Amino acid sequence: MEEEYVVLVDEDDNEVGVEEKYAAHIFPGKLHRAFSIFILNEKGQLLIQKRNHLKITWPGFWSNSCCSHPRPEEPITLAAQRRLEEELGFTCDVKFLFKFKYPTPYQYSRKWGEYEIDHVFLGHHTGSVYPHPKEVADLAFVDLSELLNDMKANEHIYTPWFKECFESFVDCTETSKKGANRDSNPISISNYKRAAALNLGPSLE
């Protein structure tokens, strides 16, 4: 399998080199550039995914719609759109919202961790989702207020970077200002099995 490389950066997100992807994730990790994408549907609900159990960091955890790393010399917006297609089977326009640096390296195990400057993007998609089975174990569209409450009650099931930036994401969206739509009938994490009837694509269970 061809090796993947990530872009190493300094504290101000200036490029300082490249590193093989897995080597960059050996705890405490080397600071590198990443992106997190948040996809909203027409009802203002957020697409979240449960990470495949074969992931080396936070397998089986719920996270934002899609996240990954730009390749060396790849514009980060194009990288985000590429990864949407690879991981979720669609792509769309994405808008940069903000970026943040993990306050400290996140440690998953004695060997693996994450240390990134994360660029957060917003996209909108209403059609079908076709998740890659090696990347995604489950999907759900959830209301933002429901997700915020569940993240506080069950923080142990969510990835650390998702928890770190979610409230800032909510603050950036018009959906959060309008409040939750009580008639939107969001698909919650617990009832995802009904999603196939709602054009979400195949279940991977």
mmCIF file with all atom_site columns, N, CA, C and O in Angstrom, residues 39-47 123-127 141-145 174-176 178-187 194 198:
data_model
loop_
_atom_site.group_PDB
_atom_site.id
_atom_site.type_symbol
_atom_site.label_atom_id
_atom_site.label_alt_id
_atom_site.label_comp_id
_atom_site.label_asym_id
_atom_site.label_entity_id
_atom_site.label_seq_id
_atom_site.pdbx_PDB_ins_code
_atom_site.Cartn_x
_atom_site.Cartn_y
_atom_site.Cartn_z
_atom_site.occupancy
_atom_site.B_iso_or_equiv
_atom_site.pdbx_formal_charge
_atom_site.auth_seq_id
_atom_site.auth_comp_id
_atom_site.auth_asym_id
_atom_site.auth_atom_id
_atom_site.pdbx_PDB_model_num
ATOM 1   N N  . ILE A 1 39  ? -21.287 18.531 7.930  1.00 0.00 ? 39  ILE A N  1
ATOM 2   C CA . ILE A 1 39  ? -22.283 18.550 6.872  1.00 0.00 ? 39  ILE A CA 1
ATOM 3   C C  . ILE A 1 39  ? -23.674 18.674 7.476  1.00 0.00 ? 39  ILE A C  1
ATOM 4   O O  . ILE A 1 39  ? -24.079 17.863 8.317  1.00 0.00 ? 39  ILE A O  1
ATOM 5   N N  . LEU A 1 40  ? -24.413 19.683 7.043  1.00 0.00 ? 40  LEU A N  1
ATOM 6   C CA . LEU A 1 40  ? -25.790 19.890 7.475  1.00 0.00 ? 40  LEU A CA 1
ATOM 7   C C  . LEU A 1 40  ? -26.744 19.540 6.338  1.00 0.00 ? 40  LEU A C  1
ATOM 8   O O  . LEU A 1 40  ? -26.444 19.809 5.164  1.00 0.00 ? 40  LEU A O  1
ATOM 9   N N  . ASN A 1 41  ? -27.885 18.942 6.687  1.00 0.00 ? 41  ASN A N  1
ATOM 10  C CA . ASN A 1 41  ? -28.912 18.706 5.679  1.00 0.00 ? 41  ASN A CA 1
ATOM 11  C C  . ASN A 1 41  ? -29.867 19.894 5.618  1.00 0.00 ? 41  ASN A C  1
ATOM 12  O O  . ASN A 1 41  ? -29.648 20.923 6.269  1.00 0.00 ? 41  ASN A O  1
ATOM 13  N N  . GLU A 1 42  ? -30.942 19.752 4.838  1.00 0.00 ? 42  GLU A N  1
ATOM 14  C CA . GLU A 1 42  ? -31.846 20.878 4.639  1.00 0.00 ? 42  GLU A CA 1
ATOM 15  C C  . GLU A 1 42  ? -32.612 21.246 5.895  1.00 0.00 ? 42  GLU A C  1
ATOM 16  O O  . GLU A 1 42  ? -33.171 22.347 5.993  1.00 0.00 ? 42  GLU A O  1
ATOM 17  N N  . LYS A 1 43  ? -32.639 20.360 6.880  1.00 0.00 ? 43  LYS A N  1
ATOM 18  C CA . LYS A 1 43  ? -33.329 20.639 8.140  1.00 0.00 ? 43  LYS A CA 1
ATOM 19  C C  . LYS A 1 43  ? -32.383 21.196 9.201  1.00 0.00 ? 43  LYS A C  1
ATOM 20  O O  . LYS A 1 43  ? -32.776 21.409 10.337 1.00 0.00 ? 43  LYS A O  1
ATOM 21  N N  . GLY A 1 44  ? -31.118 21.412 8.827  1.00 0.00 ? 44  GLY A N  1
ATOM 22  C CA . GLY A 1 44  ? -30.154 21.924 9.791  1.00 0.00 ? 44  GLY A CA 1
ATOM 23  C C  . GLY A 1 44  ? -29.604 20.867 10.717 1.00 0.00 ? 44  GLY A C  1
ATOM 24  O O  . GLY A 1 44  ? -28.988 21.198 11.740 1.00 0.00 ? 44  GLY A O  1
ATOM 25  N N  . GLN A 1 45  ? -29.797 19.598 10.381 1.00 0.00 ? 45  GLN A N  1
ATOM 26  C CA . GLN A 1 45  ? -29.278 18.505 11.199 1.00 0.00 ? 45  GLN A CA 1
ATOM 27  C C  . GLN A 1 45  ? -27.866 18.138 10.744 1.00 0.00 ? 45  GLN A C  1
ATOM 28  O O  . GLN A 1 45  ? -27.543 18.216 9.553  1.00 0.00 ? 45  GLN A O  1
ATOM 29  N N  . LEU A 1 46  ? -27.043 17.746 11.683 1.00 0.00 ? 46  LEU A N  1
ATOM 30  C CA . LEU A 1 46  ? -25.649 17.443 11.407 1.00 0.00 ? 46  LEU A CA 1
ATOM 31  C C  . LEU A 1 46  ? -25.450 15.964 11.131 1.00 0.00 ? 46  LEU A C  1
ATOM 32  O O  . LEU A 1 46  ? -25.936 15.108 11.881 1.00 0.00 ? 46  LEU A O  1
ATOM 33  N N  . LEU A 1 47  ? -24.720 15.660 10.076 1.00 0.00 ? 47  LEU A N  1
ATOM 34  C CA . LEU A 1 47  ? -24.329 14.289 9.784  1.00 0.00 ? 47  LEU A CA 1
ATOM 35  C C  . LEU A 1 47  ? -23.129 13.932 10.654 1.00 0.00 ? 47  LEU A C  1
ATOM 36  O O  . LEU A 1 47  ? -22.084 14.588 10.588 1.00 0.00 ? 47  LEU A O  1
ATOM 37  N N  . GLY A 1 123 ? -20.354 22.259 5.136  1.00 0.00 ? 123 GLY A N  1
ATOM 38  C CA . GLY A 1 123 ? -20.955 21.948 3.850  1.00 0.00 ? 123 GLY A CA 1
ATOM 39  C C  . GLY A 1 123 ? -22.419 21.595 4.032  1.00 0.00 ? 123 GLY A C  1
ATOM 40  O O  . GLY A 1 123 ? -22.886 21.368 5.160  1.00 0.00 ? 123 GLY A O  1
ATOM 41  N N  . HIS A 1 124 ? -23.151 21.555 2.925  1.00 0.00 ? 124 HIS A N  1
ATOM 42  C CA . HIS A 1 124 ? -24.568 21.202 2.956  1.00 0.00 ? 124 HIS A CA 1
ATOM 43  C C  . HIS A 1 124 ? -24.834 20.094 1.945  1.00 0.00 ? 124 HIS A C  1
ATOM 44  O O  . HIS A 1 124 ? -24.334 20.130 0.815  1.00 0.00 ? 124 HIS A O  1
ATOM 45  N N  . HIS A 1 125 ? -25.614 19.105 2.365  1.00 0.00 ? 125 HIS A N  1
ATOM 46  C CA . HIS A 1 125 ? -25.922 17.978 1.486  1.00 0.00 ? 125 HIS A CA 1
ATOM 47  C C  . HIS A 1 125 ? -27.269 17.396 1.893  1.00 0.00 ? 125 HIS A C  1
ATOM 48  O O  . HIS A 1 125 ? -27.521 17.162 3.077  1.00 0.00 ? 125 HIS A O  1
ATOM 49  N N  . THR A 1 126 ? -28.110 17.144 0.892  1.00 0.00 ? 126 THR A N  1
ATOM 50  C CA . THR A 1 126 ? -29.446 16.625 1.151  1.00 0.00 ? 126 THR A CA 1
ATOM 51  C C  . THR A 1 126 ? -29.649 15.234 0.559  1.00 0.00 ? 126 THR A C  1
ATOM 52  O O  . THR A 1 126 ? -30.559 14.527 0.959  1.00 0.00 ? 126 THR A O  1
ATOM 53  N N  . GLY A 1 127 ? -28.802 14.815 -0.360 1.00 0.00 ? 127 GLY A N  1
ATOM 54  C CA . GLY A 1 127 ? -28.999 13.547 -1.045 1.00 0.00 ? 127 GLY A CA 1
ATOM 55  C C  . GLY A 1 127 ? -28.517 12.345 -0.267 1.00 0.00 ? 127 GLY A C  1
ATOM 56  O O  . GLY A 1 127 ? -28.353 12.375 0.951  1.00 0.00 ? 127 GLY A O  1
ATOM 57  N N  . PHE A 1 141 ? -28.073 11.532 11.201 1.00 0.00 ? 141 PHE A N  1
ATOM 58  C CA . PHE A 1 141 ? -28.333 12.960 11.168 1.00 0.00 ? 141 PHE A CA 1
ATOM 59  C C  . PHE A 1 141 ? -28.978 13.326 12.502 1.00 0.00 ? 141 PHE A C  1
ATOM 60  O O  . PHE A 1 141 ? -29.966 12.706 12.907 1.00 0.00 ? 141 PHE A O  1
ATOM 61  N N  . VAL A 1 142 ? -28.431 14.308 13.183 1.00 0.00 ? 142 VAL A N  1
ATOM 62  C CA . VAL A 1 142 ? -28.929 14.659 14.507 1.00 0.00 ? 142 VAL A CA 1
ATOM 63  C C  . VAL A 1 142 ? -29.148 16.162 14.619 1.00 0.00 ? 142 VAL A C  1
ATOM 64  O O  . VAL A 1 142 ? -28.439 16.961 14.002 1.00 0.00 ? 142 VAL A O  1
ATOM 65  N N  . ASP A 1 143 ? -30.129 16.521 15.416 1.00 0.00 ? 143 ASP A N  1
ATOM 66  C CA . ASP A 1 143 ? -30.385 17.917 15.724 1.00 0.00 ? 143 ASP A CA 1
ATOM 67  C C  . ASP A 1 143 ? -29.244 18.460 16.584 1.00 0.00 ? 143 ASP A C  1
ATOM 68  O O  . ASP A 1 143 ? -28.738 17.774 17.476 1.00 0.00 ? 143 ASP A O  1
ATOM 69  N N  . LEU A 1 144 ? -28.832 19.686 16.334 1.00 0.00 ? 144 LEU A N  1
ATOM 70  C CA . LEU A 1 144 ? -27.671 20.239 17.039 1.00 0.00 ? 144 LEU A CA 1
ATOM 71  C C  . LEU A 1 144 ? -27.885 20.308 18.544 1.00 0.00 ? 144 LEU A C  1
ATOM 72  O O  . LEU A 1 144 ? -26.970 20.016 19.331 1.00 0.00 ? 144 LEU A O  1
ATOM 73  N N  . SER A 1 145 ? -29.067 20.691 18.977 1.00 0.00 ? 145 SER A N  1
ATOM 74  C CA . SER A 1 145 ? -29.318 20.785 20.411 1.00 0.00 ? 145 SER A CA 1
ATOM 75  C C  . SER A 1 145 ? -29.330 19.405 21.060 1.00 0.00 ? 145 SER A C  1
ATOM 76  O O  . SER A 1 145 ? -28.839 19.233 22.179 1.00 0.00 ? 145 SER A O  1
ATOM 77  N N  . GLU A 1 174 ? -25.945 29.550 11.253 1.00 0.00 ? 174 GLU A N  1
ATOM 78  C CA . GLU A 1 174 ? -27.237 30.237 11.374 1.00 0.00 ? 174 GLU A CA 1
ATOM 79  C C  . GLU A 1 174 ? -28.263 29.319 12.010 1.00 0.00 ? 174 GLU A C  1
ATOM 80  O O  . GLU A 1 174 ? -29.186 29.774 12.696 1.00 0.00 ? 174 GLU A O  1
ATOM 81  N N  . THR A 1 175 ? -28.094 28.010 11.829 1.00 0.00 ? 175 THR A N  1
ATOM 82  C CA . THR A 1 175 ? -29.029 27.052 12.387 1.00 0.00 ? 175 THR A CA 1
ATOM 83  C C  . THR A 1 175 ? -29.102 27.176 13.894 1.00 0.00 ? 175 THR A C  1
ATOM 84  O O  . THR A 1 175 ? -30.190 27.114 14.487 1.00 0.00 ? 175 THR A O  1
ATOM 85  N N  . SER A 1 176 ? -27.942 27.376 14.534 1.00 0.00 ? 176 SER A N  1
ATOM 86  C CA . SER A 1 176 ? -27.929 27.456 15.985 1.00 0.00 ? 176 SER A CA 1
ATOM 87  C C  . SER A 1 176 ? -28.663 28.700 16.477 1.00 0.00 ? 176 SER A C  1
ATOM 88  O O  . SER A 1 176 ? -29.282 28.690 17.537 1.00 0.00 ? 176 SER A O  1
ATOM 89  N N  . LYS A 1 178 ? -31.257 30.077 15.053 1.00 0.00 ? 178 LYS A N  1
ATOM 90  C CA . LYS A 1 178 ? -32.694 29.898 14.874 1.00 0.00 ? 178 LYS A CA 1
ATOM 91  C C  . LYS A 1 178 ? -33.272 28.903 15.877 1.00 0.00 ? 178 LYS A C  1
ATOM 92  O O  . LYS A 1 178 ? -34.474 28.860 16.088 1.00 0.00 ? 178 LYS A O  1
ATOM 93  N N  . GLY A 1 179 ? -32.395 28.087 16.471 1.00 0.00 ? 179 GLY A N  1
ATOM 94  C CA . GLY A 1 179 ? -32.870 27.093 17.425 1.00 0.00 ? 179 GLY A CA 1
ATOM 95  C C  . GLY A 1 179 ? -33.306 25.830 16.729 1.00 0.00 ? 179 GLY A C  1
ATOM 96  O O  . GLY A 1 179 ? -33.436 25.770 15.509 1.00 0.00 ? 179 GLY A O  1
ATOM 97  N N  . ALA A 1 180 ? -33.556 24.810 17.511 1.00 0.00 ? 180 ALA A N  1
ATOM 98  C CA . ALA A 1 180 ? -33.945 23.525 16.960 1.00 0.00 ? 180 ALA A CA 1
ATOM 99  C C  . ALA A 1 180 ? -35.364 23.586 16.412 1.00 0.00 ? 180 ALA A C  1
ATOM 100 O O  . ALA A 1 180 ? -36.241 24.211 16.986 1.00 0.00 ? 180 ALA A O  1
ATOM 101 N N  . ASN A 1 181 ? -35.582 22.912 15.308 1.00 0.00 ? 181 ASN A N  1
ATOM 102 C CA . ASN A 1 181 ? -36.911 22.799 14.713 1.00 0.00 ? 181 ASN A CA 1
ATOM 103 C C  . ASN A 1 181 ? -37.610 21.584 15.311 1.00 0.00 ? 181 ASN A C  1
ATOM 104 O O  . ASN A 1 181 ? -37.244 20.457 15.061 1.00 0.00 ? 181 ASN A O  1
ATOM 105 N N  . ARG A 1 182 ? -38.638 21.807 16.103 1.00 0.00 ? 182 ARG A N  1
ATOM 106 C CA . ARG A 1 182 ? -39.300 20.715 16.802 1.00 0.00 ? 182 ARG A CA 1
ATOM 107 C C  . ARG A 1 182 ? -40.006 19.753 15.860 1.00 0.00 ? 182 ARG A C  1
ATOM 108 O O  . ARG A 1 182 ? -40.294 18.618 16.226 1.00 0.00 ? 182 ARG A O  1
ATOM 109 N N  . ASP A 1 183 ? -40.275 20.194 14.623 1.00 0.00 ? 183 ASP A N  1
ATOM 110 C CA . ASP A 1 183 ? -40.985 19.341 13.681 1.00 0.00 ? 183 ASP A CA 1
ATOM 111 C C  . ASP A 1 183 ? -40.046 18.634 12.711 1.00 0.00 ? 183 ASP A C  1
ATOM 112 O O  . ASP A 1 183 ? -40.483 17.990 11.776 1.00 0.00 ? 183 ASP A O  1
ATOM 113 N N  . SER A 1 184 ? -38.740 18.730 12.937 1.00 0.00 ? 184 SER A N  1
ATOM 114 C CA . SER A 1 184 ? -37.791 18.207 11.956 1.00 0.00 ? 184 SER A CA 1
ATOM 115 C C  . SER A 1 184 ? -37.596 16.705 12.043 1.00 0.00 ? 184 SER A C  1
ATOM 116 O O  . SER A 1 184 ? -37.043 16.102 11.137 1.00 0.00 ? 184 SER A O  1
ATOM 117 N N  . ASN A 1 185 ? -38.005 16.070 13.140 1.00 0.00 ? 185 ASN A N  1
ATOM 118 C CA . ASN A 1 185 ? -37.913 14.622 13.287 1.00 0.00 ? 185 ASN A CA 1
ATOM 119 C C  . ASN A 1 185 ? -36.505 14.113 13.015 1.00 0.00 ? 185 ASN A C  1
ATOM 120 O O  . ASN A 1 185 ? -36.278 13.333 12.092 1.00 0.00 ? 185 ASN A O  1
ATOM 121 N N  . PRO A 1 186 ? -35.506 14.561 13.757 1.00 0.00 ? 186 PRO A N  1
ATOM 122 C CA . PRO A 1 186 ? -34.130 14.168 13.489 1.00 0.00 ? 186 PRO A CA 1
ATOM 123 C C  . PRO A 1 186 ? -33.908 12.683 13.696 1.00 0.00 ? 186 PRO A C  1
ATOM 124 O O  . PRO A 1 186 ? -34.581 12.040 14.492 1.00 0.00 ? 186 PRO A O  1
ATOM 125 N N  . ILE A 1 187 ? -32.930 12.140 12.967 1.00 0.00 ? 187 ILE A N  1
ATOM 126 C CA . ILE A 1 187 ? -32.520 10.756 13.157 1.00 0.00 ? 187 ILE A CA 1
ATOM 127 C C  . ILE A 1 187 ? -31.506 10.730 14.286 1.00 0.00 ? 187 ILE A C  1
ATOM 128 O O  . ILE A 1 187 ? -30.422 11.286 14.159 1.00 0.00 ? 187 ILE A O  1
ATOM 129 N N  . ARG A 1 194 ? -33.389 3.035  11.175 1.00 0.00 ? 194 ARG A N  1
ATOM 130 C CA . ARG A 1 194 ? -34.475 3.488  10.323 1.00 0.00 ? 194 ARG A CA 1
ATOM 131 C C  . ARG A 1 194 ? -33.972 4.336  9.168  1.00 0.00 ? 194 ARG A C  1
ATOM 132 O O  . ARG A 1 194 ? -34.732 4.724  8.293  1.00 0.00 ? 194 ARG A O  1
ATOM 133 N N  . LEU A 1 198 ? -34.917 6.498  4.817  1.00 0.00 ? 198 LEU A N  1
ATOM 134 C CA . LEU A 1 198 ? -34.874 7.943  4.654  1.00 0.00 ? 198 LEU A CA 1
ATOM 135 C C  . LEU A 1 198 ? -33.736 8.366  3.725  1.00 0.00 ? 198 LEU A C  1
ATOM 136 O O  . LEU A 1 198 ? -33.222 9.459  3.817  1.00 0.00 ? 198 LEU A O  1
#
